[in-house]
mmCIF file of C-alpha atoms in Angstrom:
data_model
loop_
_atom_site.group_PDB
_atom_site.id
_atom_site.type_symbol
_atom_site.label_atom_id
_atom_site.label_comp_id
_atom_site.label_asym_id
_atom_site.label_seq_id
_atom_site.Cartn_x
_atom_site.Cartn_y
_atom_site.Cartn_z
ATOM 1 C CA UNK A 1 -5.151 -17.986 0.927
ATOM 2 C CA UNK A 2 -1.643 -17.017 2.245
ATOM 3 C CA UNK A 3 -0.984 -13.670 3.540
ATOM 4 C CA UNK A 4 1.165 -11.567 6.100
ATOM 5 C CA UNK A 5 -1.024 -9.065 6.611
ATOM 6 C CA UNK A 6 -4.968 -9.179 8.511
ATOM 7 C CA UNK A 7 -7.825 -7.126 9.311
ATOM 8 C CA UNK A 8 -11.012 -5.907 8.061
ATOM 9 C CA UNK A 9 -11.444 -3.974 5.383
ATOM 10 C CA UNK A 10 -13.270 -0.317 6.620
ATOM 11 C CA UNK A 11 -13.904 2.457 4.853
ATOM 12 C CA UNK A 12 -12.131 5.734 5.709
ATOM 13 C CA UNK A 13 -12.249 9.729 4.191
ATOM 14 C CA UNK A 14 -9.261 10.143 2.036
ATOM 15 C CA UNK A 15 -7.102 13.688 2.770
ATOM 16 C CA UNK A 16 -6.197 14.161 -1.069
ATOM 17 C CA UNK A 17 -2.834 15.842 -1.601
ATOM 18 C CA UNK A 18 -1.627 18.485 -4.012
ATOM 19 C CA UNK A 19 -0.424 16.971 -7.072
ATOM 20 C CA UNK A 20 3.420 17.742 -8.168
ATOM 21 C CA UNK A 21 4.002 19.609 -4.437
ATOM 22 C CA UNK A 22 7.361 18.599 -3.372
ATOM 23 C CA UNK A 23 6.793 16.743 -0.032
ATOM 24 C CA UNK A 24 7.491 18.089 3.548
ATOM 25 C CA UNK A 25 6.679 17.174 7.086
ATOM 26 C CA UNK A 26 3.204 17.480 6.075
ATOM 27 C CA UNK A 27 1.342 17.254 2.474
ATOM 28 C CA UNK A 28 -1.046 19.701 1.569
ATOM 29 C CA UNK A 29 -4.186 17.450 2.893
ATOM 30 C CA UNK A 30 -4.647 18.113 6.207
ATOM 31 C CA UNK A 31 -2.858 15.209 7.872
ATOM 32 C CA UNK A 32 -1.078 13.275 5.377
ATOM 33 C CA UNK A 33 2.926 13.184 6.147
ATOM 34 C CA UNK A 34 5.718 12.156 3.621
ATOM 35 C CA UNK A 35 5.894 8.769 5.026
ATOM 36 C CA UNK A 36 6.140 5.533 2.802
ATOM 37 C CA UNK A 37 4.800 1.967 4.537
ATOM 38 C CA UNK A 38 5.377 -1.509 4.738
ATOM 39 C CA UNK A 39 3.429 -4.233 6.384
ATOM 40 C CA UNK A 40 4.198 -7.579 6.085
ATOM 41 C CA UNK A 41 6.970 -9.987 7.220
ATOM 42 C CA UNK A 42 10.348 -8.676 6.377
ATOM 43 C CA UNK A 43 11.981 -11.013 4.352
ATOM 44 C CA UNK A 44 14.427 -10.524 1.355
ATOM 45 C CA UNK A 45 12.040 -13.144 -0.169
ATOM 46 C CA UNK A 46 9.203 -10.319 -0.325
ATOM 47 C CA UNK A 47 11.674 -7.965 -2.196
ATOM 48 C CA UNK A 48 12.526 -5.913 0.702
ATOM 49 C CA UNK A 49 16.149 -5.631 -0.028
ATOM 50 C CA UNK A 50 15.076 -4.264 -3.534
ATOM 51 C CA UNK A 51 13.051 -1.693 -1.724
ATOM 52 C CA UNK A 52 15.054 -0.402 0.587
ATOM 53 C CA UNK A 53 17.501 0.008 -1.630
ATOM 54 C CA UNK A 54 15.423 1.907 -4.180
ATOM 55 C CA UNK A 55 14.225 3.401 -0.985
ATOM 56 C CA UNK A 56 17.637 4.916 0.416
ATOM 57 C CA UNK A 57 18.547 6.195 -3.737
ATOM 58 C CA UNK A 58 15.042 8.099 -3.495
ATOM 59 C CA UNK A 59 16.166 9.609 -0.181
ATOM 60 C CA UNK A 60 18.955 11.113 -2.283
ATOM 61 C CA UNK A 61 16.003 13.145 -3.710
ATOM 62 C CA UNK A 62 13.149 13.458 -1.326
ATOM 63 C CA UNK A 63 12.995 13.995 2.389
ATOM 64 C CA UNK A 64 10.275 10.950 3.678
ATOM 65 C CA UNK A 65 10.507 8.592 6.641
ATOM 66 C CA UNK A 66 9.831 4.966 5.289
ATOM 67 C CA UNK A 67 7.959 2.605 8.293
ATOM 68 C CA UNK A 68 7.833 -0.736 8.940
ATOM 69 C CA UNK A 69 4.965 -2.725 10.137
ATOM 70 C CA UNK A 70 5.406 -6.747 11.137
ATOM 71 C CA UNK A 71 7.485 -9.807 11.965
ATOM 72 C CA UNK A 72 11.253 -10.668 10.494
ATOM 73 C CA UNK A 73 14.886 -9.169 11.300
ATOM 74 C CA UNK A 74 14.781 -6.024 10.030
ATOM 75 C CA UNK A 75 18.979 -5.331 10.450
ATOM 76 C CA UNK A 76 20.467 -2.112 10.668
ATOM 77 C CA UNK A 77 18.347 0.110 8.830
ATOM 78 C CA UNK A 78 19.221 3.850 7.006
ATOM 79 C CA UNK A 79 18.176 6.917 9.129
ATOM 80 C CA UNK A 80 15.139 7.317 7.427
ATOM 81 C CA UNK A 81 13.674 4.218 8.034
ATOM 82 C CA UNK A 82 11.717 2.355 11.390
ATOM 83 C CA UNK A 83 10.567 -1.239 12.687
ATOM 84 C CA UNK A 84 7.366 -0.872 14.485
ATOM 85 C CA UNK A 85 6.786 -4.894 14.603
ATOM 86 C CA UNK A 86 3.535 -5.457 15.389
ATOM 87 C CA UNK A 87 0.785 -2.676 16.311
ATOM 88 C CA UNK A 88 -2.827 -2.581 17.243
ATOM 89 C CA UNK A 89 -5.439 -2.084 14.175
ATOM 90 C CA UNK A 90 -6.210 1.394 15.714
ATOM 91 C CA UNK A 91 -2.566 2.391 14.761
ATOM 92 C CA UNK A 92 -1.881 0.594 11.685
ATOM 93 C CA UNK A 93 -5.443 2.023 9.954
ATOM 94 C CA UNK A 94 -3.991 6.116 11.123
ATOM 95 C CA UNK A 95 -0.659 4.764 9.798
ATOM 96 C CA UNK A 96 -2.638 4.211 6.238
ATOM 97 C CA UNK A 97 -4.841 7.313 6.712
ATOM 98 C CA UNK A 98 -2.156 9.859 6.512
ATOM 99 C CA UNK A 99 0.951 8.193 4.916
ATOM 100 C CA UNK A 100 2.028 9.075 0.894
ATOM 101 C CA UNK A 101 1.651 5.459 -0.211
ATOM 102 C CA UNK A 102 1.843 1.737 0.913
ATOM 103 C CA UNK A 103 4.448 -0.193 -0.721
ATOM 104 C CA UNK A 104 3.847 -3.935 -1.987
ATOM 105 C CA UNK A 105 6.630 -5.722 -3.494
ATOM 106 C CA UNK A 106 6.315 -9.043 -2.985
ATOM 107 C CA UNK A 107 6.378 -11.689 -6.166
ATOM 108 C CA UNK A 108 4.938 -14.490 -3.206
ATOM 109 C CA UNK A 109 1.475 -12.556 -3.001
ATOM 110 C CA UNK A 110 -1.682 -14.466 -3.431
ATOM 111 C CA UNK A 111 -4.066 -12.250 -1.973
ATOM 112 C CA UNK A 112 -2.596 -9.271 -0.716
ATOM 113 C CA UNK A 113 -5.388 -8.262 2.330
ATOM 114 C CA UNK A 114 -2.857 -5.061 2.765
ATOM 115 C CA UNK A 115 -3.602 -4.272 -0.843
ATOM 116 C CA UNK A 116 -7.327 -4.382 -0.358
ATOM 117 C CA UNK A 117 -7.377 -2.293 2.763
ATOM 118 C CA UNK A 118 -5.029 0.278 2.146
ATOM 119 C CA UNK A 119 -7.848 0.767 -0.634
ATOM 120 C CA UNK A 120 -10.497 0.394 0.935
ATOM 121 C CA UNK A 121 -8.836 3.618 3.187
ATOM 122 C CA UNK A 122 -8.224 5.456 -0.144
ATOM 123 C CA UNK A 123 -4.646 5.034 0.813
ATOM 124 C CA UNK A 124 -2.358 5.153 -3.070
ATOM 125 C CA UNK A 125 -0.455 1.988 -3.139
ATOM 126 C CA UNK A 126 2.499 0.725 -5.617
ATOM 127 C CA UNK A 127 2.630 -2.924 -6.344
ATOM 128 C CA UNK A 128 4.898 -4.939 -7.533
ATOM 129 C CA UNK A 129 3.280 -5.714 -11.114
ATOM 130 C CA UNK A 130 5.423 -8.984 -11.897
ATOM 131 C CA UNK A 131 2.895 -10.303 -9.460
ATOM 132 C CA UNK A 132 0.260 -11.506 -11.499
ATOM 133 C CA UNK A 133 -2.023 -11.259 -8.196
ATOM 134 C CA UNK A 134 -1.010 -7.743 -7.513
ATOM 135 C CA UNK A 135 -1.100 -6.386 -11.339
ATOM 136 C CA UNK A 136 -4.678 -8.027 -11.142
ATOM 137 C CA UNK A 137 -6.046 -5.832 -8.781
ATOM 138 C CA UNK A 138 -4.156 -2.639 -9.909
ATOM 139 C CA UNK A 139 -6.064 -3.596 -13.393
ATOM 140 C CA UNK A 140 -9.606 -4.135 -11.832
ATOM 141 C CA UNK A 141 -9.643 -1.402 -9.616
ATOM 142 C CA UNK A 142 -8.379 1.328 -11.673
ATOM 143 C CA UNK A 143 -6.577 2.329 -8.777
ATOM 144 C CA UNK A 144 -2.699 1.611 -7.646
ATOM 145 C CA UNK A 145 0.848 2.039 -9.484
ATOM 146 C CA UNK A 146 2.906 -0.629 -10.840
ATOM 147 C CA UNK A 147 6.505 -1.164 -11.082
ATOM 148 C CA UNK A 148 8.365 -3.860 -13.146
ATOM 149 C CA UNK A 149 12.113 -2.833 -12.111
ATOM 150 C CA UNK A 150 14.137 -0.397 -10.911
ATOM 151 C CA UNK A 151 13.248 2.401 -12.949
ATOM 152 C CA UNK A 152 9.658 2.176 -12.648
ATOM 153 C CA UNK A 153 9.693 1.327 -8.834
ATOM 154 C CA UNK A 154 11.486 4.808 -8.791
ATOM 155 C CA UNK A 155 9.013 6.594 -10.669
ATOM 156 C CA UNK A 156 5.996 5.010 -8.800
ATOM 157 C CA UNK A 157 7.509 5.908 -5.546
ATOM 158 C CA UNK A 158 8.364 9.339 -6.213
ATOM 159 C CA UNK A 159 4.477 9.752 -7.398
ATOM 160 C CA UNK A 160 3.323 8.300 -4.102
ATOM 161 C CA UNK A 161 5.406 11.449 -2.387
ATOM 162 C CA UNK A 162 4.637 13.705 -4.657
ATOM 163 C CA UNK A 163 0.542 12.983 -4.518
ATOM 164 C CA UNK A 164 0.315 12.912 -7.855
ATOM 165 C CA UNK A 165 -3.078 10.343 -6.846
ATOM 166 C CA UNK A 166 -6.287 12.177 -8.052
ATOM 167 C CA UNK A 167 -9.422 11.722 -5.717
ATOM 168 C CA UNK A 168 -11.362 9.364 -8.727
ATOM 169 C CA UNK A 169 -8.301 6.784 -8.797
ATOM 170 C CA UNK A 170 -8.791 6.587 -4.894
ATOM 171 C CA UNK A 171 -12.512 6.491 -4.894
ATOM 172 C CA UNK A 172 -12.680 3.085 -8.038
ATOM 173 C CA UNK A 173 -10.203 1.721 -5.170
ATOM 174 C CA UNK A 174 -12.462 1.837 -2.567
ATOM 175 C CA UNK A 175 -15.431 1.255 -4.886
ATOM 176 C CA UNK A 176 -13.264 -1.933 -6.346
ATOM 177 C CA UNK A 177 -13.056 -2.970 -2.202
ATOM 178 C CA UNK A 178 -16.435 -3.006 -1.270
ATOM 179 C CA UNK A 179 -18.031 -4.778 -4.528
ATOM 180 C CA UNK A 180 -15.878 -7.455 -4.575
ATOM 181 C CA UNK A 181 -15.003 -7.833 -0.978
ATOM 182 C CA UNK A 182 -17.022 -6.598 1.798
ATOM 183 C CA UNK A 183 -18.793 -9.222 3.750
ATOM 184 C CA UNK A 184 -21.864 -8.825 1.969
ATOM 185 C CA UNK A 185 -20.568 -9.505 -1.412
ATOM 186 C CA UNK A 186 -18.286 -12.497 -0.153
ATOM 187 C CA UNK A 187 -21.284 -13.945 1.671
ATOM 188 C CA UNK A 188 -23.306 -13.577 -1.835
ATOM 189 C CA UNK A 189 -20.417 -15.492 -3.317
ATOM 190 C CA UNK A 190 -20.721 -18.135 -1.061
ATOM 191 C CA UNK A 191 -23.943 -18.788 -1.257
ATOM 192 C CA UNK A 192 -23.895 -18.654 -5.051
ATOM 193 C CA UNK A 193 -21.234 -21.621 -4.730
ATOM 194 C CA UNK A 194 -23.408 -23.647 -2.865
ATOM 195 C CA UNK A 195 -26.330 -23.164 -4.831
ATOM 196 C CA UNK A 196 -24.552 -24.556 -7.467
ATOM 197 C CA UNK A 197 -23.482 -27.624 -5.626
#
């Protein structure tokens, strides 16, 4: 399985937003910020330069702060935007807790572990769906937006600020998380395999 992004995949209280309040500093849930996030390698292979540029038109429009997380040059980036590199798991799990949204728009995906813990956290994600891997889970979980070009990723985004996620989308997100992949139900698989060997 090939993927950027690691760690396990824990379960965590959503703060549910508002839907349609513009955002702020803060979003009506406690402490959720308007904050969009990244984790990954930084690679214009991953569609990063088609996200931060549909990131810095959206600025036009909303006042956010866009982070982030993992390896590759990042370049000069807008205002509104920060490398962390690498952080601990402590950080990078409060980093999902209280941002609007975790992007995904890679088309190299096969797995996507982000994915699968940012739902696991009840954190709303937007995937690229020209990924068959990514559309897949969006699909199965009942849970996460798709985008398919410009347009769309604009839409999606502004949703993700906007908290336009109701608390039963979250919830088949991390219900989706810990059927199919929690150690248990791996383990189960596993053994299933063998027994048919």
């Amino acid at each position: 399985l090939h993927s950027e992004e690691s760690g396990s995949l824990d379960f965590a209280r959503n703060a549910g937003a508002k839907p349609n309040d513009p955002p702020s500093a803060t979003q009506g849930g406690g402490d959720k910020v308007s904050e969009l996030l990244y984790i990954g390698r930084w690679d214009g292979g991953k569609g990063t330069d088609f996200l931060l540029s549909q990131l810095s038109q959206l600025r036009q429009l909303f006042d956010f702060k866009f982070t982030i997380i993992g390896s590759g040059s990042v370049g000069d980036l807008p205002d509104f935007a920060r490398h962390l590199g690498f952080v601990d798991e402590e950080m990078k799990r409060d980093l999902l807790r209280r941002c609007s949204g975790l992007i995904v728009p890679s088309m190299l995906e096969s797995f996507s572990i982000v994915t699968l813990e940012a739902m696991s956290m009840g954190c709303p994600v937007l995937l690229n769906g020209n990924n068959p891997v990514l559309a897949g889970h969006s699909h199965r979980s009942g849970c996460g937006l798709l985008y398919y070009d410009a347009p769309s990723f604009l839409d999606g985004a502004s949703r993700l600020l906007c908290a336009t996620f109701d608390q039963k989308s979250l919830e088949q997100g991390r219900a989706y998380v810990s059927k199919n992949y929690s150690k248990s139900a791996v383990a189960t698989r596993l053994l299933q395999a063998l027994e048919l060997n």
